[in-house]
mmCIF file as gemmi writes it, N, C-alpha and C atoms, coordinates in Angstrom:
data_model
loop_
_atom_site.group_PDB
_atom_site.id
_atom_site.type_symbol
_atom_site.label_atom_id
_atom_site.label_alt_id
_atom_site.label_comp_id
_atom_site.label_asym_id
_atom_site.label_entity_id
_atom_site.label_seq_id
_atom_site.pdbx_PDB_ins_code
_atom_site.Cartn_x
_atom_site.Cartn_y
_atom_site.Cartn_z
_atom_site.occupancy
_atom_site.B_iso_or_equiv
_atom_site.pdbx_formal_charge
_atom_site.auth_seq_id
_atom_site.auth_asym_id
_atom_site.pdbx_PDB_model_num
ATOM 1 N N . MET Axp A 1 ? -55.518 75.332 -143.443 1 0 ? 1 A 1
ATOM 2 C CA . MET Axp A 1 ? -55.117 74.043 -142.909 1 0 ? 1 A 1
ATOM 3 C C . MET Axp A 1 ? -56.324 73.105 -142.937 1 0 ? 1 A 1
ATOM 4 N N . SER Axp A 2 ? -56.071 71.841 -143.212 1 0 ? 2 A 1
ATOM 5 C CA . SER Axp A 2 ? -57.168 70.876 -143.324 1 0 ? 2 A 1
ATOM 6 C C . SER Axp A 2 ? -57.785 70.578 -141.95 1 0 ? 2 A 1
ATOM 7 N N . THR Axp A 3 ? -59.006 70.118 -141.994 1 0 ? 3 A 1
ATOM 8 C CA . THR Axp A 3 ? -59.72 69.774 -140.769 1 0 ? 3 A 1
ATOM 9 C C . THR Axp A 3 ? -58.993 68.689 -139.993 1 0 ? 3 A 1
ATOM 10 N N . ALA Axp A 4 ? -58.489 67.682 -140.677 1 0 ? 4 A 1
ATOM 11 C CA . ALA Axp A 4 ? -57.777 66.588 -140.013 1 0 ? 4 A 1
ATOM 12 C C . ALA Axp A 4 ? -56.534 67.093 -139.286 1 0 ? 4 A 1
ATOM 13 N N . LYS Axp A 5 ? -55.799 68.001 -139.917 1 0 ? 5 A 1
ATOM 14 C CA . LYS Axp A 5 ? -54.596 68.554 -139.277 1 0 ? 5 A 1
ATOM 15 C C . LYS Axp A 5 ? -54.96 69.403 -138.063 1 0 ? 5 A 1
ATOM 16 N N . LEU Axp A 6 ? -56.046 70.163 -138.187 1 0 ? 6 A 1
ATOM 17 C CA . LEU Axp A 6 ? -56.492 70.986 -137.06 1 0 ? 6 A 1
ATOM 18 C C . LEU Axp A 6 ? -56.895 70.11 -135.876 1 0 ? 6 A 1
ATOM 19 N N . LYS Axp A 7 ? -57.589 69.012 -136.154 1 0 ? 7 A 1
ATOM 20 C CA . LYS Axp A 7 ? -57.998 68.099 -135.075 1 0 ? 7 A 1
ATOM 21 C C . LYS Axp A 7 ? -56.779 67.494 -134.392 1 0 ? 7 A 1
ATOM 22 N N . LYS Axp A 8 ? -55.782 67.102 -135.174 1 0 ? 8 A 1
ATOM 23 C CA . LYS Axp A 8 ? -54.554 66.544 -134.59 1 0 ? 8 A 1
ATOM 24 C C . LYS Axp A 8 ? -53.854 67.581 -133.726 1 0 ? 8 A 1
ATOM 25 N N . GLN Axp A 9 ? -53.836 68.818 -134.191 1 0 ? 9 A 1
ATOM 26 C CA . GLN Axp A 9 ? -53.197 69.888 -133.438 1 0 ? 9 A 1
ATOM 27 C C . GLN Axp A 9 ? -53.946 70.152 -132.127 1 0 ? 9 A 1
ATOM 28 N N . ILE Axp A 10 ? -55.266 70.103 -132.161 1 0 ? 10 A 1
ATOM 29 C CA . ILE Axp A 10 ? -56.058 70.267 -130.938 1 0 ? 10 A 1
ATOM 30 C C . ILE Axp A 10 ? -55.711 69.161 -129.948 1 0 ? 10 A 1
ATOM 31 N N . LEU Axp A 11 ? -55.62 67.934 -130.428 1 0 ? 11 A 1
ATOM 32 C CA . LEU Axp A 11 ? -55.288 66.81 -129.551 1 0 ? 11 A 1
ATOM 33 C C . LEU Axp A 11 ? -53.913 66.975 -128.918 1 0 ? 11 A 1
ATOM 34 N N . VAL Axp A 12 ? -52.971 67.531 -129.652 1 0 ? 12 A 1
ATOM 35 C CA . VAL Axp A 12 ? -51.635 67.785 -129.091 1 0 ? 12 A 1
ATOM 36 C C . VAL Axp A 12 ? -51.737 68.805 -127.959 1 0 ? 12 A 1
ATOM 37 N N . HIS Axp A 13 ? -52.485 69.874 -128.179 1 0 ? 13 A 1
ATOM 38 C CA . HIS Axp A 13 ? -52.656 70.892 -127.137 1 0 ? 13 A 1
ATOM 39 C C . HIS Axp A 13 ? -53.351 70.315 -125.906 1 0 ? 13 A 1
ATOM 40 N N . LEU Axp A 14 ? -54.377 69.488 -126.127 1 0 ? 14 A 1
ATOM 41 C CA . LEU Axp A 14 ? -55.136 68.932 -125.009 1 0 ? 14 A 1
ATOM 42 C C . LEU Axp A 14 ? -54.369 67.844 -124.273 1 0 ? 14 A 1
ATOM 43 N N . ASP Axp A 15 ? -53.388 67.265 -124.919 1 0 ? 15 A 1
ATOM 44 C CA . ASP Axp A 15 ? -52.563 66.249 -124.262 1 0 ? 15 A 1
ATOM 45 C C . ASP Axp A 15 ? -51.675 66.912 -123.208 1 0 ? 15 A 1
ATOM 46 N N . GLU Axp A 16 ? -51.338 68.18 -123.422 1 0 ? 16 A 1
ATOM 47 C CA . GLU Axp A 16 ? -50.473 68.914 -122.498 1 0 ? 16 A 1
ATOM 48 C C . GLU Axp A 16 ? -51.23 69.353 -121.247 1 0 ? 16 A 1
ATOM 49 N N . ASN Axp A 17 ? -52.435 69.903 -121.419 1 0 ? 17 A 1
ATOM 50 C CA . ASN Axp A 17 ? -53.245 70.331 -120.272 1 0 ? 17 A 1
ATOM 51 C C . ASN Axp A 17 ? -54.674 70.611 -120.714 1 0 ? 17 A 1
ATOM 52 N N . PRO Axp A 18 ? -55.63 70.548 -119.789 1 0 ? 18 A 1
ATOM 53 C CA . PRO Axp A 18 ? -57.03 70.839 -120.128 1 0 ? 18 A 1
ATOM 54 C C . PRO Axp A 18 ? -57.172 72.281 -120.598 1 0 ? 18 A 1
ATOM 55 N N . MET Axp A 19 ? -58.018 72.482 -121.602 1 0 ? 19 A 1
ATOM 56 C CA . MET Axp A 19 ? -58.23 73.821 -122.138 1 0 ? 19 A 1
ATOM 57 C C . MET Axp A 19 ? -59.702 74.034 -122.445 1 0 ? 19 A 1
ATOM 58 N N . SER Axp A 20 ? -60.13 75.288 -122.358 1 0 ? 20 A 1
ATOM 59 C CA . SER Axp A 20 ? -61.499 75.639 -122.726 1 0 ? 20 A 1
ATOM 60 C C . SER Axp A 20 ? -61.569 75.91 -124.218 1 0 ? 20 A 1
ATOM 61 N N . LEU Axp A 21 ? -62.788 76.02 -124.727 1 0 ? 21 A 1
ATOM 62 C CA . LEU Axp A 21 ? -62.991 76.322 -126.139 1 0 ? 21 A 1
ATOM 63 C C . LEU Axp A 21 ? -62.289 77.623 -126.513 1 0 ? 21 A 1
ATOM 64 N N . SER Axp A 22 ? -62.456 78.663 -125.717 1 0 ? 22 A 1
ATOM 65 C CA . SER Axp A 22 ? -61.848 79.961 -126.049 1 0 ? 22 A 1
ATOM 66 C C . SER Axp A 22 ? -60.324 79.908 -125.982 1 0 ? 22 A 1
ATOM 67 N N . GLU Axp A 23 ? -59.776 79.134 -125.044 1 0 ? 23 A 1
ATOM 68 C CA . GLU Axp A 23 ? -58.323 78.99 -124.948 1 0 ? 23 A 1
ATOM 69 C C . GLU Axp A 23 ? -57.761 78.291 -126.186 1 0 ? 23 A 1
ATOM 70 N N . ILE Axp A 24 ? -58.446 77.246 -126.638 1 0 ? 24 A 1
ATOM 71 C CA . ILE Axp A 24 ? -58.004 76.523 -127.832 1 0 ? 24 A 1
ATOM 72 C C . ILE Axp A 24 ? -58.074 77.445 -129.05 1 0 ? 24 A 1
ATOM 73 N N . ALA Axp A 25 ? -59.17 78.172 -129.179 1 0 ? 25 A 1
ATOM 74 C CA . ALA Axp A 25 ? -59.34 79.088 -130.308 1 0 ? 25 A 1
ATOM 75 C C . ALA Axp A 25 ? -58.225 80.136 -130.321 1 0 ? 25 A 1
ATOM 76 N N . GLU Axp A 26 ? -57.898 80.648 -129.157 1 0 ? 26 A 1
ATOM 77 C CA . GLU Axp A 26 ? -56.86 81.675 -129.069 1 0 ? 26 A 1
ATOM 78 C C . GLU Axp A 26 ? -55.482 81.119 -129.433 1 0 ? 26 A 1
ATOM 79 N N . VAL Axp A 27 ? -55.127 79.97 -128.881 1 0 ? 27 A 1
ATOM 80 C CA . VAL Axp A 27 ? -53.821 79.361 -129.145 1 0 ? 27 A 1
ATOM 81 C C . VAL Axp A 27 ? -53.664 79 -130.617 1 0 ? 27 A 1
ATOM 82 N N . MET Axp A 28 ? -54.735 78.502 -131.218 1 0 ? 28 A 1
ATOM 83 C CA . MET Axp A 28 ? -54.663 78.045 -132.602 1 0 ? 28 A 1
ATOM 84 C C . MET Axp A 28 ? -55.023 79.137 -133.615 1 0 ? 28 A 1
ATOM 85 N N . GLU Axp A 29 ? -55.392 80.314 -133.1 1 0 ? 29 A 1
ATOM 86 C CA . GLU Axp A 29 ? -55.772 81.455 -133.939 1 0 ? 29 A 1
ATOM 87 C C . GLU Axp A 29 ? -56.933 81.113 -134.873 1 0 ? 29 A 1
ATOM 88 N N . LEU Axp A 30 ? -57.975 80.513 -134.272 1 0 ? 30 A 1
ATOM 89 C CA . LEU Axp A 30 ? -59.191 80.156 -134.992 1 0 ? 30 A 1
ATOM 90 C C . LEU Axp A 30 ? -60.368 80.9 -134.386 1 0 ? 30 A 1
ATOM 91 N N . LYS Axp A 31 ? -61.426 81.026 -135.165 1 0 ? 31 A 1
ATOM 92 C CA . LYS Axp A 31 ? -62.664 81.579 -134.621 1 0 ? 31 A 1
ATOM 93 C C . LYS Axp A 31 ? -63.285 80.534 -133.704 1 0 ? 31 A 1
ATOM 94 N N . GLU Axp A 32 ? -64.004 81.003 -132.685 1 0 ? 32 A 1
ATOM 95 C CA . GLU Axp A 32 ? -64.615 80.073 -131.734 1 0 ? 32 A 1
ATOM 96 C C . GLU Axp A 32 ? -65.625 79.152 -132.414 1 0 ? 32 A 1
ATOM 97 N N . LYS Axp A 33 ? -66.329 79.644 -133.409 1 0 ? 33 A 1
ATOM 98 C CA . LYS Axp A 33 ? -67.317 78.817 -134.119 1 0 ? 33 A 1
ATOM 99 C C . LYS Axp A 33 ? -66.633 77.627 -134.783 1 0 ? 33 A 1
ATOM 100 N N . ARG Axp A 34 ? -65.511 77.856 -135.449 1 0 ? 34 A 1
ATOM 101 C CA . ARG Axp A 34 ? -64.767 76.765 -136.107 1 0 ? 34 A 1
ATOM 102 C C . ARG Axp A 34 ? -64.209 75.809 -135.052 1 0 ? 34 A 1
ATOM 103 N N . THR Axp A 35 ? -63.69 76.37 -133.984 1 0 ? 35 A 1
ATOM 104 C CA . THR Axp A 35 ? -63.135 75.553 -132.897 1 0 ? 35 A 1
ATOM 105 C C . THR Axp A 35 ? -64.221 74.667 -132.301 1 0 ? 35 A 1
ATOM 106 N N . PHE Axp A 36 ? -65.417 75.221 -132.092 1 0 ? 36 A 1
ATOM 107 C CA . PHE Axp A 36 ? -66.531 74.45 -131.549 1 0 ? 36 A 1
ATOM 108 C C . PHE Axp A 36 ? -66.859 73.256 -132.437 1 0 ? 36 A 1
ATOM 109 N N . LYS Axp A 37 ? -66.905 73.477 -133.744 1 0 ? 37 A 1
ATOM 110 C CA . LYS Axp A 37 ? -67.226 72.386 -134.672 1 0 ? 37 A 1
ATOM 111 C C . LYS Axp A 37 ? -66.166 71.288 -134.623 1 0 ? 37 A 1
ATOM 112 N N . LEU Axp A 38 ? -64.906 71.686 -134.53 1 0 ? 38 A 1
ATOM 113 C CA . LEU Axp A 38 ? -63.818 70.7 -134.435 1 0 ? 38 A 1
ATOM 114 C C . LEU Axp A 38 ? -63.919 69.913 -133.128 1 0 ? 38 A 1
ATOM 115 N N . LEU Axp A 39 ? -64.172 70.62 -132.028 1 0 ? 39 A 1
ATOM 116 C CA . LEU Axp A 39 ? -64.304 69.947 -130.726 1 0 ? 39 A 1
ATOM 117 C C . LEU Axp A 39 ? -65.5 69 -130.716 1 0 ? 39 A 1
ATOM 118 N N . ARG Axp A 40 ? -66.602 69.44 -131.306 1 0 ? 40 A 1
ATOM 119 C CA . ARG Axp A 40 ? -67.798 68.595 -131.354 1 0 ? 40 A 1
ATOM 120 C C . ARG Axp A 40 ? -67.506 67.292 -132.097 1 0 ? 40 A 1
ATOM 121 N N . SER Axp A 41 ? -66.795 67.396 -133.206 1 0 ? 41 A 1
ATOM 122 C CA . SER Axp A 41 ? -66.435 66.211 -133.983 1 0 ? 41 A 1
ATOM 123 C C . SER Axp A 41 ? -65.543 65.276 -133.164 1 0 ? 41 A 1
ATOM 124 N N . LEU Axp A 42 ? -64.555 65.829 -132.479 1 0 ? 42 A 1
ATOM 125 C CA . LEU Axp A 42 ? -63.663 65.011 -131.64 1 0 ? 42 A 1
ATOM 126 C C . LEU Axp A 42 ? -64.432 64.382 -130.48 1 0 ? 42 A 1
ATOM 127 N N . PHE Axp A 43 ? -65.369 65.137 -129.91 1 0 ? 43 A 1
ATOM 128 C CA . PHE Axp A 43 ? -66.181 64.651 -128.802 1 0 ? 43 A 1
ATOM 129 C C . PHE Axp A 43 ? -67.068 63.485 -129.241 1 0 ? 43 A 1
ATOM 130 N N . GLN Axp A 44 ? -67.672 63.604 -130.418 1 0 ? 44 A 1
ATOM 131 C CA . GLN Axp A 44 ? -68.551 62.553 -130.931 1 0 ? 44 A 1
ATOM 132 C C . GLN Axp A 44 ? -67.783 61.275 -131.231 1 0 ? 44 A 1
ATOM 133 N N . LYS Axp A 45 ? -66.509 61.401 -131.543 1 0 ? 45 A 1
ATOM 134 C CA . LYS Axp A 45 ? -65.668 60.233 -131.823 1 0 ? 45 A 1
ATOM 135 C C . LYS Axp A 45 ? -64.966 59.716 -130.562 1 0 ? 45 A 1
ATOM 136 N N . ASP Axp A 46 ? -65.335 60.256 -129.409 1 0 ? 46 A 1
ATOM 137 C CA . ASP Axp A 46 ? -64.758 59.875 -128.109 1 0 ? 46 A 1
ATOM 138 C C . ASP Axp A 46 ? -63.249 60.081 -128.04 1 0 ? 46 A 1
ATOM 139 N N . GLU Axp A 47 ? -62.746 61.059 -128.779 1 0 ? 47 A 1
ATOM 140 C CA . GLU Axp A 47 ? -61.321 61.361 -128.715 1 0 ? 47 A 1
ATOM 141 C C . GLU Axp A 47 ? -61.008 62.357 -127.611 1 0 ? 47 A 1
ATOM 142 N N . ILE Axp A 48 ? -62.019 63.134 -127.2 1 0 ? 48 A 1
ATOM 143 C CA . ILE Axp A 48 ? -61.859 64.071 -126.093 1 0 ? 48 A 1
ATOM 144 C C . ILE Axp A 48 ? -63.052 63.921 -125.15 1 0 ? 48 A 1
ATOM 145 N N . ILE Axp A 49 ? -62.871 64.385 -123.924 1 0 ? 49 A 1
ATOM 146 C CA . ILE Axp A 49 ? -63.972 64.417 -122.963 1 0 ? 49 A 1
ATOM 147 C C . ILE Axp A 49 ? -64.013 65.798 -122.311 1 0 ? 49 A 1
ATOM 148 N N . MET Axp A 50 ? -65.18 66.16 -121.813 1 0 ? 50 A 1
ATOM 149 C CA . MET Axp A 50 ? -65.367 67.442 -121.161 1 0 ? 50 A 1
ATOM 150 C C . MET Axp A 50 ? -65.323 67.233 -119.658 1 0 ? 50 A 1
ATOM 151 N N . VAL Axp A 51 ? -64.586 68.101 -118.977 1 0 ? 51 A 1
ATOM 152 C CA . VAL Axp A 51 ? -64.525 68.101 -117.518 1 0 ? 51 A 1
ATOM 153 C C . VAL Axp A 51 ? -64.802 69.522 -117.042 1 0 ? 51 A 1
ATOM 154 N N . ARG Axp A 52 ? -65.086 69.662 -115.774 1 0 ? 52 A 1
ATOM 155 C CA . ARG Axp A 52 ? -65.287 71.003 -115.207 1 0 ? 52 A 1
ATOM 156 C C . ARG Axp A 52 ? -64.144 71.286 -114.235 1 0 ? 52 A 1
ATOM 157 N N . ASP Axp A 53 ? -63.61 72.512 -114.316 1 0 ? 53 A 1
ATOM 158 C CA . ASP Axp A 53 ? -62.565 72.875 -113.375 1 0 ? 53 A 1
ATOM 159 C C . ASP Axp A 53 ? -63.209 73.321 -112.066 1 0 ? 53 A 1
ATOM 160 N N . GLU Axp A 54 ? -62.39 73.758 -111.113 1 0 ? 54 A 1
ATOM 161 C CA . GLU Axp A 54 ? -62.919 74.115 -109.793 1 0 ? 54 A 1
ATOM 162 C C . GLU Axp A 54 ? -63.887 75.293 -109.834 1 0 ? 54 A 1
ATOM 163 N N . ASP Axp A 55 ? -63.816 76.112 -110.886 1 0 ? 55 A 1
ATOM 164 C CA . ASP Axp A 55 ? -64.742 77.234 -111.038 1 0 ? 55 A 1
ATOM 165 C C . ASP Axp A 55 ? -66.022 76.837 -111.776 1 0 ? 55 A 1
ATOM 166 N N . GLY Axp A 56 ? -66.09 75.598 -112.239 1 0 ? 56 A 1
ATOM 167 C CA . GLY Axp A 56 ? -67.256 75.13 -112.971 1 0 ? 56 A 1
ATOM 168 C C . GLY Axp A 56 ? -67.173 75.368 -114.469 1 0 ? 56 A 1
ATOM 169 N N . ALA Axp A 57 ? -66.043 75.9 -114.934 1 0 ? 57 A 1
ATOM 170 C CA . ALA Axp A 57 ? -65.876 76.163 -116.371 1 0 ? 57 A 1
ATOM 171 C C . ALA Axp A 57 ? -65.601 74.859 -117.116 1 0 ? 57 A 1
ATOM 172 N N . ARG Axp A 58 ? -66.102 74.79 -118.345 1 0 ? 58 A 1
ATOM 173 C CA . ARG Axp A 58 ? -65.879 73.605 -119.171 1 0 ? 58 A 1
ATOM 174 C C . ARG Axp A 58 ? -64.452 73.595 -119.701 1 0 ? 58 A 1
ATOM 175 N N . LYS Axp A 59 ? -63.808 72.459 -119.562 1 0 ? 59 A 1
ATOM 176 C CA . LYS Axp A 59 ? -62.47 72.248 -120.12 1 0 ? 59 A 1
ATOM 177 C C . LYS Axp A 59 ? -62.511 70.93 -120.867 1 0 ? 59 A 1
ATOM 178 N N . TYR Axp A 60 ? -61.665 70.794 -121.841 1 0 ? 60 A 1
ATOM 179 C CA . TYR Axp A 60 ? -61.606 69.581 -122.633 1 0 ? 60 A 1
ATOM 180 C C . TYR Axp A 60 ? -60.246 68.921 -122.443 1 0 ? 60 A 1
ATOM 181 N N . ILE Axp A 61 ? -60.256 67.606 -122.358 1 0 ? 61 A 1
ATOM 182 C CA . ILE Axp A 61 ? -59.025 66.848 -122.236 1 0 ? 61 A 1
ATOM 183 C C . ILE Axp A 61 ? -59.067 65.692 -123.215 1 0 ? 61 A 1
ATOM 184 N N . LYS Axp A 62 ? -57.893 65.193 -123.535 1 0 ? 62 A 1
ATOM 185 C CA . LYS Axp A 62 ? -57.786 64.045 -124.438 1 0 ? 62 A 1
ATOM 186 C C . LYS Axp A 62 ? -58.265 62.805 -123.693 1 0 ? 62 A 1
ATOM 187 N N . ASN Axp A 63 ? -59.065 61.992 -124.356 1 0 ? 63 A 1
ATOM 188 C CA . ASN Axp A 63 ? -59.589 60.763 -123.753 1 0 ? 63 A 1
ATOM 189 C C . ASN Axp A 63 ? -58.461 59.729 -123.734 1 0 ? 63 A 1
ATOM 190 N N . LYS Axp A 64 ? -58.121 59.236 -122.558 1 0 ? 64 A 1
ATOM 191 C CA . LYS Axp A 64 ? -56.993 58.314 -122.404 1 0 ? 64 A 1
ATOM 192 C C . LYS Axp A 64 ? -57.359 56.875 -122.739 1 0 ? 64 A 1
ATOM 193 N N . GLU Axp A 65 ? -58.639 56.592 -122.897 1 0 ? 65 A 1
ATOM 194 C CA . GLU Axp A 65 ? -59.073 55.213 -123.14 1 0 ? 65 A 1
ATOM 195 C C . GLU Axp A 65 ? -58.72 54.737 -124.522 1 0 ? 65 A 1
């Protein structure tokens, strides 16, 4: 699957609820390294933001701005 399609799919998942890197990798059946690179690209383009849940774990959500 192309990088652009994977990024769109990540955004769909993150629109539903906040997810961690490992959760996204598991749902999309990707390696964490590939998932990290996709998230980094989305983060740099301000399409997603990182938040911390009550346990302090990193979660990613779609940027509403």
